[in-house]
CSV table of C-alpha atoms and ligand atoms in Angstrom, one decimal:
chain,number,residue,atom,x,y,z
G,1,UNK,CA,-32.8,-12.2,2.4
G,2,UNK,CA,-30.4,-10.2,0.4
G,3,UNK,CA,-31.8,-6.3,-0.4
G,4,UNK,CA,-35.1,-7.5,0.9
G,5,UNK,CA,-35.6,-4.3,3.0
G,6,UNK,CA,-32.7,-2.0,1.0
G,7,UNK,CA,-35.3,-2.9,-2.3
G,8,UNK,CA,-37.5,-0.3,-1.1
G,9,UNK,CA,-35.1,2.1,-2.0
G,10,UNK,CA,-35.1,0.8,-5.9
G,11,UNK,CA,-38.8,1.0,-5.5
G,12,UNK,CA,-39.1,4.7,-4.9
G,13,UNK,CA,-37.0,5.4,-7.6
G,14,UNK,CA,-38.2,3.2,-9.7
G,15,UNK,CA,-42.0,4.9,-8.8
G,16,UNK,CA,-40.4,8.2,-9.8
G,17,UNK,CA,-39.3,7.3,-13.0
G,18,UNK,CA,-43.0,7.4,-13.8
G,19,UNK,CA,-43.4,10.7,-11.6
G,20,UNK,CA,-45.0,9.2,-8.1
G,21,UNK,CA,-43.8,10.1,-4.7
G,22,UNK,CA,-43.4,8.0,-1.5
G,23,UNK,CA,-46.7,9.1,0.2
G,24,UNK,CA,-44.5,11.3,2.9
G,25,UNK,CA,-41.2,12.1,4.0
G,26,UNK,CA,-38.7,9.5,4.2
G,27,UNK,CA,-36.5,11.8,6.4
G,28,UNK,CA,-36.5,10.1,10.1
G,29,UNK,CA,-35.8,13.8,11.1
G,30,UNK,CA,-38.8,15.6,9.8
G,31,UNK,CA,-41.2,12.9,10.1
G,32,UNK,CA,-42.6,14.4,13.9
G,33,UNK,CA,-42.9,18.2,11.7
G,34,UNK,CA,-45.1,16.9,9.0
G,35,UNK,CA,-47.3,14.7,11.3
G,36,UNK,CA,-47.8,17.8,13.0
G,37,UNK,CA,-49.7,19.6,10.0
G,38,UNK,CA,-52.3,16.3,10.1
G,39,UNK,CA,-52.7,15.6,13.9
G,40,UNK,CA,-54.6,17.9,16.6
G,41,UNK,CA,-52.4,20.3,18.7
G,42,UNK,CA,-53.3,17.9,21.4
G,43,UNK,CA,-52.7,14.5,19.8
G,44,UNK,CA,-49.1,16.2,18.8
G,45,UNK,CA,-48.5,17.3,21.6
G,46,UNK,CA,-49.0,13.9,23.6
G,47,UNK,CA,-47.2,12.0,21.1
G,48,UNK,CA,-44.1,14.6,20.9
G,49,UNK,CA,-43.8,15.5,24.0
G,50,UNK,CA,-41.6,14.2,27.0
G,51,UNK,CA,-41.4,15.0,30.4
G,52,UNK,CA,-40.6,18.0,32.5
G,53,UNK,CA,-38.3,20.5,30.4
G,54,UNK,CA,-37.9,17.8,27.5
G,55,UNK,CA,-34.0,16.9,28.8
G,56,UNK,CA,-34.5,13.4,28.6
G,57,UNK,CA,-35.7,13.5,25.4
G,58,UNK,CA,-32.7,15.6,24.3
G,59,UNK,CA,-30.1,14.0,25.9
G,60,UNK,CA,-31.3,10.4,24.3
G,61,UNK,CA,-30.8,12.0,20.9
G,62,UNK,CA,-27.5,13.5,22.2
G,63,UNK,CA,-25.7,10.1,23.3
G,64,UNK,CA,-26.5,8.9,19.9
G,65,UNK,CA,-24.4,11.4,18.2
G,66,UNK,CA,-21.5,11.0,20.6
G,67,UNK,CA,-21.3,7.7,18.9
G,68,UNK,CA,-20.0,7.3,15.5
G,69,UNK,CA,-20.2,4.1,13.2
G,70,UNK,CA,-16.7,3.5,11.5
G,71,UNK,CA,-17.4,2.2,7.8
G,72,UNK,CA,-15.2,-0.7,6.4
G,73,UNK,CA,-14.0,-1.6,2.7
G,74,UNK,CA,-14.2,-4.5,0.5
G,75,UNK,CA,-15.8,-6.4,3.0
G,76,UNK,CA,-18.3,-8.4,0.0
G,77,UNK,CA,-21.3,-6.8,1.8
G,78,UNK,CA,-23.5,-7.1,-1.7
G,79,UNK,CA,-25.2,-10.6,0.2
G,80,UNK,CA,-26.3,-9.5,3.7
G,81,UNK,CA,-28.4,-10.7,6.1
G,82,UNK,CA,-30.6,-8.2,8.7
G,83,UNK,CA,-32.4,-11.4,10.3
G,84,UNK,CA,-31.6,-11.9,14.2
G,85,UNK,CA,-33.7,-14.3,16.9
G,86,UNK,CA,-35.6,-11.9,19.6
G,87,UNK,CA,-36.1,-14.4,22.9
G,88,UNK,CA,-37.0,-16.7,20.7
G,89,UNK,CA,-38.5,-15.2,17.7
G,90,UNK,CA,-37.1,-15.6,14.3
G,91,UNK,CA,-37.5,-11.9,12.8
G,92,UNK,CA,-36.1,-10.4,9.4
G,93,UNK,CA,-34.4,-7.9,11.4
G,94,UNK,CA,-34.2,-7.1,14.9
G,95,UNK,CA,-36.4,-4.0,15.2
G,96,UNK,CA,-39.9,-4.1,17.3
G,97,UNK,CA,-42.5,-1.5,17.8
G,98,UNK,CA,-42.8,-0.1,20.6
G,99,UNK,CA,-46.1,-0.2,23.1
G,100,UNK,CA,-47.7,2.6,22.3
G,101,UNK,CA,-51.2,3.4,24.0
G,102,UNK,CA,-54.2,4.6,22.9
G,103,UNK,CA,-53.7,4.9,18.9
G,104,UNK,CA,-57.3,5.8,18.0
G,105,UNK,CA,-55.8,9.5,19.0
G,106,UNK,CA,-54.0,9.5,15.8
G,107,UNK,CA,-55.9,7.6,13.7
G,108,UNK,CA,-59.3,6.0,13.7
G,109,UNK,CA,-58.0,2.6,12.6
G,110,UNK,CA,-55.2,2.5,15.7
G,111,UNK,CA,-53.6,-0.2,16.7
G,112,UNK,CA,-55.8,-2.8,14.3
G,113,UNK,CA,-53.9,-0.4,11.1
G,114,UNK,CA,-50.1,-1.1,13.3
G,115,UNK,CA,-51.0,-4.6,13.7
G,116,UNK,CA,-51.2,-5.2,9.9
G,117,UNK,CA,-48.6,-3.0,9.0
G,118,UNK,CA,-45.9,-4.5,11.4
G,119,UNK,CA,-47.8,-8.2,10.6
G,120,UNK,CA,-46.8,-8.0,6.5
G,121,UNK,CA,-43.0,-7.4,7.5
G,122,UNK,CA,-42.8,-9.9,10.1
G,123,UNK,CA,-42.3,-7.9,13.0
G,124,UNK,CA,-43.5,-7.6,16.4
G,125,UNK,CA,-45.8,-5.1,17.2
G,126,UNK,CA,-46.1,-5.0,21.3
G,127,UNK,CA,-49.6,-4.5,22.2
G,128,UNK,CA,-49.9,-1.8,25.0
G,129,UNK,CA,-52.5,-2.7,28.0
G,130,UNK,CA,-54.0,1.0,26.7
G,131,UNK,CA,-55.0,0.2,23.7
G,132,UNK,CA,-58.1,1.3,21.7
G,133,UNK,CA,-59.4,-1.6,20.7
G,134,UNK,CA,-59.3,-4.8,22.6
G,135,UNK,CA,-56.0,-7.3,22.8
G,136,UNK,CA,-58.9,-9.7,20.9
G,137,UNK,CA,-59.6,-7.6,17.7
G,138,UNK,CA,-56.1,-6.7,17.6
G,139,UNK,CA,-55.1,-10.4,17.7
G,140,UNK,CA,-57.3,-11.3,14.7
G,141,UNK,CA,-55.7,-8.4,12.6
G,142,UNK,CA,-51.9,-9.6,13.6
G,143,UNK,CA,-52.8,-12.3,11.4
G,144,UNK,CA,-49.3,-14.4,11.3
G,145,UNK,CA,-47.7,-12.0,12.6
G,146,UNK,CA,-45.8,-12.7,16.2
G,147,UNK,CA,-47.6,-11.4,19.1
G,148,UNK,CA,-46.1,-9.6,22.1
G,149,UNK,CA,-47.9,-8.0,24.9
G,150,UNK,CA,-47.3,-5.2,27.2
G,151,UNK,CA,-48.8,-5.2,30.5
G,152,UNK,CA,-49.5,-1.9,33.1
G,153,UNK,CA,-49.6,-4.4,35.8
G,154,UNK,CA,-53.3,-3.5,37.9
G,155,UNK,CA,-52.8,-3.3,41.3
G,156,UNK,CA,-55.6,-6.0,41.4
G,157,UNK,CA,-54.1,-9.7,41.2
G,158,UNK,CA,-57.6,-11.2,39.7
G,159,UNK,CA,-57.9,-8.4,36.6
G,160,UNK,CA,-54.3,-8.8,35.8
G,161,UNK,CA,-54.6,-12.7,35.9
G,162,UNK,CA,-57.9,-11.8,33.6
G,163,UNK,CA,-55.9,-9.8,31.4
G,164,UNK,CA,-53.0,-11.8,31.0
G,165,UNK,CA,-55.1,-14.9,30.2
G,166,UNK,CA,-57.2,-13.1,27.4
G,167,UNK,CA,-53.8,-12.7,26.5
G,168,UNK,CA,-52.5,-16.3,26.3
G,169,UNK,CA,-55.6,-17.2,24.6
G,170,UNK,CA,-55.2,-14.7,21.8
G,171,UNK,CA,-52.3,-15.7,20.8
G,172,UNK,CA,-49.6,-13.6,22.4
G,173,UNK,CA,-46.8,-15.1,22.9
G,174,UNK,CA,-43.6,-12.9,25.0
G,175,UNK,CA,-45.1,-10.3,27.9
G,176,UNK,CA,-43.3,-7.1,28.3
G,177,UNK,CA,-43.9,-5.7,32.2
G,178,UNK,CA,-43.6,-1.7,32.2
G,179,UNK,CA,-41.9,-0.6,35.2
G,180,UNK,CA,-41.4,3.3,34.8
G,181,UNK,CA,-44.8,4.4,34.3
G,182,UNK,CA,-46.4,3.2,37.2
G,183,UNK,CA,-47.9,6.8,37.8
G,184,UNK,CA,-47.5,9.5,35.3
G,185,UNK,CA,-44.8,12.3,35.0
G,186,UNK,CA,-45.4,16.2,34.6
G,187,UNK,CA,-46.5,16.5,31.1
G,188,UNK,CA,-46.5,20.2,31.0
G,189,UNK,CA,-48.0,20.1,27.4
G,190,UNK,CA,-50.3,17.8,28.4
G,191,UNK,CA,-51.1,19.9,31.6
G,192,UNK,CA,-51.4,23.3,30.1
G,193,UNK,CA,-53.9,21.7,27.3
G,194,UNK,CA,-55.4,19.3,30.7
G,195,UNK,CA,-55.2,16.9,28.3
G,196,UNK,CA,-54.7,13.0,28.6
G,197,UNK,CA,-56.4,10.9,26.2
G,198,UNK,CA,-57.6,8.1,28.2
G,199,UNK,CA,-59.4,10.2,31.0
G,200,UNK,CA,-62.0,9.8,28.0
G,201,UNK,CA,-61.9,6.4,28.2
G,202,UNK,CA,-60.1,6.2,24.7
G,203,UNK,CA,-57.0,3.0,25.4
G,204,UNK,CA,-59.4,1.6,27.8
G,205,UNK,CA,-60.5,-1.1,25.2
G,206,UNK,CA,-59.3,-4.0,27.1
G,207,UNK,CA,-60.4,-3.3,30.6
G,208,UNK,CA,-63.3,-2.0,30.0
G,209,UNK,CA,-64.1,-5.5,28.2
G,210,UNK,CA,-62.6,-7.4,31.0
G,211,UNK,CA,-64.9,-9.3,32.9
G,212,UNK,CA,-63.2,-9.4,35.9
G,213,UNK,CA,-62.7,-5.3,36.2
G,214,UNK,CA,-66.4,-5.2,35.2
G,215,UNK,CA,-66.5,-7.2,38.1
G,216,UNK,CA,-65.4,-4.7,40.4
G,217,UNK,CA,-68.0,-1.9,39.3
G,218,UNK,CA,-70.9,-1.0,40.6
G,219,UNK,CA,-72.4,-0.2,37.1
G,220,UNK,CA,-71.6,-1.0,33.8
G,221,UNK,CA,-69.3,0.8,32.0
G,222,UNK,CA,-71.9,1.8,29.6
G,223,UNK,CA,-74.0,3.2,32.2
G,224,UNK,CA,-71.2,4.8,34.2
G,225,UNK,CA,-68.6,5.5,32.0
G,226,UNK,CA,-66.9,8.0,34.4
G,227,UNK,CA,-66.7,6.2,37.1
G,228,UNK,CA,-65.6,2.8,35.3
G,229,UNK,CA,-62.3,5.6,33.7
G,230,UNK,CA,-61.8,6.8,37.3
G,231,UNK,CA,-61.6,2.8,38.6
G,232,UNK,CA,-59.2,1.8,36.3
G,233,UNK,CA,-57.1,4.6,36.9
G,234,UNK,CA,-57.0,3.9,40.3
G,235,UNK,CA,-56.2,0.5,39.7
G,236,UNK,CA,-53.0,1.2,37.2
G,237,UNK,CA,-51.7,4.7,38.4
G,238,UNK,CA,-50.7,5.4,42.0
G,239,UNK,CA,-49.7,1.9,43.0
G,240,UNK,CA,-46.3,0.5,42.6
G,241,UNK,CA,-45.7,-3.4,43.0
G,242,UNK,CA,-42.4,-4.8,44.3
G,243,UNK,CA,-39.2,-7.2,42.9
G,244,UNK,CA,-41.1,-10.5,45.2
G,245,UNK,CA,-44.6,-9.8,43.3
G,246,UNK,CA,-42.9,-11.0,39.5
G,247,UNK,CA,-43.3,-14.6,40.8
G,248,UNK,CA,-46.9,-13.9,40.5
G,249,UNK,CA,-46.5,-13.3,36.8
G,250,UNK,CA,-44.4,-16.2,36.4
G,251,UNK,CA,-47.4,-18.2,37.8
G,252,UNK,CA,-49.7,-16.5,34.9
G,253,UNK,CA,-47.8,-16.5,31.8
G,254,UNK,CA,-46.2,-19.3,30.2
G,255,UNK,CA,-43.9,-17.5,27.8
G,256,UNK,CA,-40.8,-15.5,27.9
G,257,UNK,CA,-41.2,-12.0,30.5
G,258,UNK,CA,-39.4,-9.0,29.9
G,259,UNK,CA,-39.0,-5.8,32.3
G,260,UNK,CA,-39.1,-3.1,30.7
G,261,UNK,CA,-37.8,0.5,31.5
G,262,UNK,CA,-34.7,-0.6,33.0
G,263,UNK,CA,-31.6,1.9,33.4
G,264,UNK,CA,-29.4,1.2,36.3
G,265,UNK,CA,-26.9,-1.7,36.1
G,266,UNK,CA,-28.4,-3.1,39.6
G,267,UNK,CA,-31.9,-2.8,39.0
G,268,UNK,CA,-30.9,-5.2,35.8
G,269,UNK,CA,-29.1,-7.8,38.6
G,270,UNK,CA,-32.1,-7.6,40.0
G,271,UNK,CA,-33.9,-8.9,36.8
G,272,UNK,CA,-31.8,-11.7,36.4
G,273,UNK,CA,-31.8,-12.7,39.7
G,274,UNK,CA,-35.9,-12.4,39.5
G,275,UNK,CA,-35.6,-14.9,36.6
G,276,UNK,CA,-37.3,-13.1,33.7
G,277,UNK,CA,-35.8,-13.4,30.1
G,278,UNK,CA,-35.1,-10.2,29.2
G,279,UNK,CA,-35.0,-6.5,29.6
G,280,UNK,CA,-35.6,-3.3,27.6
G,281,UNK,CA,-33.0,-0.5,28.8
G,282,UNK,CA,-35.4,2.3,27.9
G,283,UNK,CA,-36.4,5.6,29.9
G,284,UNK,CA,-39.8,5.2,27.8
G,285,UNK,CA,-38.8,8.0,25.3
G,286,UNK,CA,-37.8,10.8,27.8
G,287,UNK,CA,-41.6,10.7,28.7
G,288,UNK,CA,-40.9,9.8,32.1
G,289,UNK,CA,-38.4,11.0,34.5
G,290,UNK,CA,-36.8,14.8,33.0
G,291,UNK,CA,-33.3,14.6,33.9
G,292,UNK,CA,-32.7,10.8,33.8
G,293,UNK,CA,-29.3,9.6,31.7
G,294,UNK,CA,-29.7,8.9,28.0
G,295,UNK,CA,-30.7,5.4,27.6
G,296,UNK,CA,-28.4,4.9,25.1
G,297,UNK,CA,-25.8,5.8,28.2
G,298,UNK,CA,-27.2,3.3,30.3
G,299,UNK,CA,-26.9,0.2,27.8
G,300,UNK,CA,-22.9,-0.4,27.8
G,301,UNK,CA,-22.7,-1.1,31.5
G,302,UNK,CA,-26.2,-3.3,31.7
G,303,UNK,CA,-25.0,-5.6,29.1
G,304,UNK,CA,-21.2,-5.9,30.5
G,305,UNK,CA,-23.3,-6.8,33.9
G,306,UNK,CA,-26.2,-9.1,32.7
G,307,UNK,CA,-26.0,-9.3,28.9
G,308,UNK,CA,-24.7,-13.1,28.7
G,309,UNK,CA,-27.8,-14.1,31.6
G,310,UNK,CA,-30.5,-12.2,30.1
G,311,UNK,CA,-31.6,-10.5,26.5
G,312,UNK,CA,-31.1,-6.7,26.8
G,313,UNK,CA,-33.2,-4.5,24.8
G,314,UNK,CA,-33.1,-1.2,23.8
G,315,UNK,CA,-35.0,1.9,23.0
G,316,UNK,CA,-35.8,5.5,23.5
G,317,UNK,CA,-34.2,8.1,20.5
G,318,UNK,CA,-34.5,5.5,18.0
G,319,UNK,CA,-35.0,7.4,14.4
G,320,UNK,CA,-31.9,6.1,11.7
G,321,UNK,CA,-30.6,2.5,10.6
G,322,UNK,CA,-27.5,3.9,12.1
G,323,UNK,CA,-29.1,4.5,15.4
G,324,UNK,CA,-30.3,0.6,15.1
G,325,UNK,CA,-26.8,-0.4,14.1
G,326,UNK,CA,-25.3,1.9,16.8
G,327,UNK,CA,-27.6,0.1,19.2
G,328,UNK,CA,-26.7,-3.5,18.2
G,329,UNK,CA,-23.1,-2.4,18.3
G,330,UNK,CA,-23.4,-2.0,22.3
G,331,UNK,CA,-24.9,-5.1,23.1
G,332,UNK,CA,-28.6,-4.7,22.2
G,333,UNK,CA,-30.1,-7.8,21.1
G,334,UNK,CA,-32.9,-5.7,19.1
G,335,UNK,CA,-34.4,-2.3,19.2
G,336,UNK,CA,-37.6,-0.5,19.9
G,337,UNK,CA,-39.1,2.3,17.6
G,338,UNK,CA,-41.7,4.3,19.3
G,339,UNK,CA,-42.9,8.0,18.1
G,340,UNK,CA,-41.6,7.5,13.6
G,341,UNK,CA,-44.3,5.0,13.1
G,342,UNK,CA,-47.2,6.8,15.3
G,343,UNK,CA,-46.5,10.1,13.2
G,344,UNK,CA,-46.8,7.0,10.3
G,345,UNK,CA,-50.3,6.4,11.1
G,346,UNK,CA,-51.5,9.6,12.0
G,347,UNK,CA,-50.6,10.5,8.2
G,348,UNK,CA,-51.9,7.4,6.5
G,349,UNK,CA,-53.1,4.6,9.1
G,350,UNK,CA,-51.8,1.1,7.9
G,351,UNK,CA,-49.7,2.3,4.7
G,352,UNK,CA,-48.2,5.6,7.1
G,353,UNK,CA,-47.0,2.8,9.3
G,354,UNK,CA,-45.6,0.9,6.4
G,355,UNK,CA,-44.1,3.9,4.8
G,356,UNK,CA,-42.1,4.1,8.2
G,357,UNK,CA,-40.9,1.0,9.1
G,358,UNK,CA,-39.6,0.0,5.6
G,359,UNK,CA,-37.8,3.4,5.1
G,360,UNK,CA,-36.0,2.2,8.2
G,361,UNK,CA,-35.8,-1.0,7.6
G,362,UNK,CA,-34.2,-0.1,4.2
G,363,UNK,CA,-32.0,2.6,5.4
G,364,UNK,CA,-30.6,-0.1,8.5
G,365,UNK,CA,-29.9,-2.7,5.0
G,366,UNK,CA,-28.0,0.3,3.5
G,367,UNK,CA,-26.3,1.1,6.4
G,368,UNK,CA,-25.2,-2.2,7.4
G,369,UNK,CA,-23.9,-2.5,3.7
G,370,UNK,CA,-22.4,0.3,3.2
G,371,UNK,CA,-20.1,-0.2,7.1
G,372,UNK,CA,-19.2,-3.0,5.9
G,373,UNK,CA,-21.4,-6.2,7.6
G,374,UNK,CA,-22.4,-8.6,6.3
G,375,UNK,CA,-24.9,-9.8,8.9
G,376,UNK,CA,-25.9,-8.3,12.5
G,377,UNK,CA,-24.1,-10.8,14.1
G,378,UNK,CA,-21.2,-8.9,12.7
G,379,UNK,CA,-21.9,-5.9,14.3
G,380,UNK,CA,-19.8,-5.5,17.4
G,381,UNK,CA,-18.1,-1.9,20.0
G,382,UNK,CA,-15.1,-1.6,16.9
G,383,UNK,CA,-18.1,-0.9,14.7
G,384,UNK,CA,-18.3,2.2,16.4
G,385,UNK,CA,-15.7,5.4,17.8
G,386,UNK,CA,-17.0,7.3,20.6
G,387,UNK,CA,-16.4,11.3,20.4
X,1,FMN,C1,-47.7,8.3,22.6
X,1,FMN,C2,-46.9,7.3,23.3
X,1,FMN,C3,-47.6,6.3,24.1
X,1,FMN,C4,-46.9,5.3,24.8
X,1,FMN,N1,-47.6,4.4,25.4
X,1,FMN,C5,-46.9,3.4,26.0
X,1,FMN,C6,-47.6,2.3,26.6
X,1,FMN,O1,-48.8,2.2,26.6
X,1,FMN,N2,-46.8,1.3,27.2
X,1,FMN,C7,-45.5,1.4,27.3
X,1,FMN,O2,-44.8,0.5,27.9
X,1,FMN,N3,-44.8,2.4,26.7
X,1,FMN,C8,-45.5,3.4,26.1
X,1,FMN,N4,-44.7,4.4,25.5
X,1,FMN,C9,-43.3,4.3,25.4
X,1,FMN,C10,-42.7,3.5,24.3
X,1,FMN,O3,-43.0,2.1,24.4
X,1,FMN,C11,-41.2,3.6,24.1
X,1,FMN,O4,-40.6,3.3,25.3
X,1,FMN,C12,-40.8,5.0,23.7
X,1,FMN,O5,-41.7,5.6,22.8
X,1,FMN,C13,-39.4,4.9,23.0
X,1,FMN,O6,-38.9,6.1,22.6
X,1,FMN,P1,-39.0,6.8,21.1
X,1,FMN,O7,-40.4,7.3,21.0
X,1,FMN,O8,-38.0,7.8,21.2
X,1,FMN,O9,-38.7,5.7,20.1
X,1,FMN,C14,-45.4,5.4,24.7
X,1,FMN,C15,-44.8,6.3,24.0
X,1,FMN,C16,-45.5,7.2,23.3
X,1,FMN,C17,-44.7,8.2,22.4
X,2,173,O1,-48.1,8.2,27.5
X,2,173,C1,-47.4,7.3,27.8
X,2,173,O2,-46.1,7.4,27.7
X,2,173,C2,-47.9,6.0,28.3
X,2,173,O3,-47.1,5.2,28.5
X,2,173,C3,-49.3,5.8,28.5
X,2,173,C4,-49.8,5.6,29.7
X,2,173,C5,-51.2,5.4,29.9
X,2,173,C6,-52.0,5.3,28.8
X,2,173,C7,-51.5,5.4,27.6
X,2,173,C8,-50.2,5.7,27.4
């Protein structure tokens, strides 16, 4: 396990030596900048942007700054370990990607490129419910790779018992409910371009291939494609569900269940009291309410509430190692990465997603090295100094 991520380093250099660069930037901060000189204006834009005045988004870079990692010496860190178990899974470091819907904006091979990419370094990609191609074709290209899937939970009990059983029976293994996007924030960039990508029926790969939505239409999809978009936007936007509905779920999947979008320290009681397994604290990338806390601000008191009853999660801001180790350091039990790897595949599909995840995968081997751990398990609050 030793260097296996940090090698990638060695590798660049070693590439240079015969005058080759790494295919983009390896800078977590100017990743979004250069994907914008290969995506649309509105693809960027989407991706990019957040809700409302973008204070989310700020603040959850903002609360990772306040926090700073406090390096140790002569701790025999050469030999380290980045491997962690994720409910269950045994991974080679504790770092997931993100649900992300509707990939074919960025790049024609979507989420079947992400599947690959994340499947050859052993970690979970979560499947969004608005994906571009179906929860089928994107099984076959995880290959060995574990399989997690994130449900928009229909407001229809016999499509999301459809779409959780195609889901079972592809393979997927741990279902991640999202809670916080149950009807969509003001986008203004969105707005102003009256863009959204899946009013052309772009993400709508699994529904529209579900036999028991196709159920509810009056004509095919293929015949009526409008009116099939306009259904199933009625059935996941607008309609909320409620804490005594997860039973339902329970019922329907036989794996471990984790709520995600999760940022007060009662709504997480509430999680563990509904019996799932774990939780992502995550304001889904300051996309959805403008003004909410920093979700790295919400994770200290969550996991001094539930984090011995339940797996807490974390994302939203996530760009460095050190954010990862900063992360881990407050109680997450692994992280998820949402926008680096999407401006990944917008610049090179499979290999842009690559590029992305082992330059951070390298850079959280050399930062946990070079603080001092040995393993993550080491990785504890007097890691860190708050200022
Ligand atoms: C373009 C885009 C699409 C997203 N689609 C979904 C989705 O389909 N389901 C979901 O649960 N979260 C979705 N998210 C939220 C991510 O899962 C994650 O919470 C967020 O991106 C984390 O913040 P980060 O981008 O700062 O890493 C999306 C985020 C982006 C940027
Ligand atoms: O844009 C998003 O943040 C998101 O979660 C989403 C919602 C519906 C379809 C695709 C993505």
């Amino acid at each position: 396990m030793a260097e296996r991520f940090g090698g990638y380093q060695n590798e660049i250099y070693l590439h240079g030596l015969g005058g080759t660069k790494p295919p983009f930037t390896t800078d977590p901060t100017r990743l979004a900048e250069s994907a914008r000189e290969v995506l649309t204006p509105e693809a960027y834009g989407y991706v990019a942007g957040g809700a409302g005045s973008g204070a989310t988004m700020a603040a959850n870079r903002a609360a990772f700054d306040r926090w700073k990692l406090v390096p140790r010496m002569l701790t025999d860190a050469t030999a380290r370990d980045t491997s962690a178990t994720v409910l269950g899974a045994a991974l080679p470091a504790p770092v997931l990607l993100a649900p992300v819907g509707v990939q074919s904006i960025v790049h024609p091979d979507a989420e079947l490129a992400t599947a690959r990419a994340a499947a050859a370094l052993g970690l979970p990609m979560i499947l969004s419910t608005a994906s571009s191609k179906t929860i089928e074709e994107v099984a076959e290209a995880s290959g060995e790779g574990p399989r997690w899937f994130q449900l928009y939970w229909p407001a229809d009990s016999d499509v999301t018992a459809s779409m959780l059983t195609r889901a079972k029976e592809a393979g997927y293994t741990t279902l991640v409910v999202t809670l916080d996007t149950w009807t969509l924030a003001w986008r203004p960039r969105d707005l102003d371009a009256a863009y959204l990508p899946f009013l052309t029926g772009e993400g709508l790969a699994t529904p529209l291939s579900d036999p028991a939505f196709r159920a509810l239409l009056d004509k095919a999809p293929e015949d009526d494609m409008p009116s099939a978009i306009l259904r199933w936007v009625s059935l996941f936007t607008g309609t909320d569900h409620s804490w005594d509905q997860l039973p339902f779920l329970r019922e329907h999947w036989d794996g471990p269940i984790v709520l995600k979008g999760i940022q007060h320290v009662d709504d997480a009681r509430r999680a563990v009291d509904a019996g799932v397994d774990g939780i992502v604290v995550s304001n889904h990338g300051g996309r959805q309410v403008d003004g909410a806390i920093a979700s790295l601000e919400a994770l200290p008191p969550i996991v001094g509430a539930v984090g011995d009853r339940v797996e807490v999660l974390f994302d939203s801001g996530v760009r460095t190692g050190a954010d990862i180790l900063k992360a881990l350091a407050l109680g997450a039990k692994g992280v998820l990465v949402g926008r680096p790897w999407v401006y990944g595949l917008g610049h090179a599909g499979e290999d842009g997603v690559r590029h992305v995840l082992r330059s951070l995968l390298a850079d959280l081997d050399i930062s946990l090295a070079l603080t001092g751990h040995r393993s993550i398990g080491e990785l504890g609050p007097e890691s860190l100094q708050r200022s």
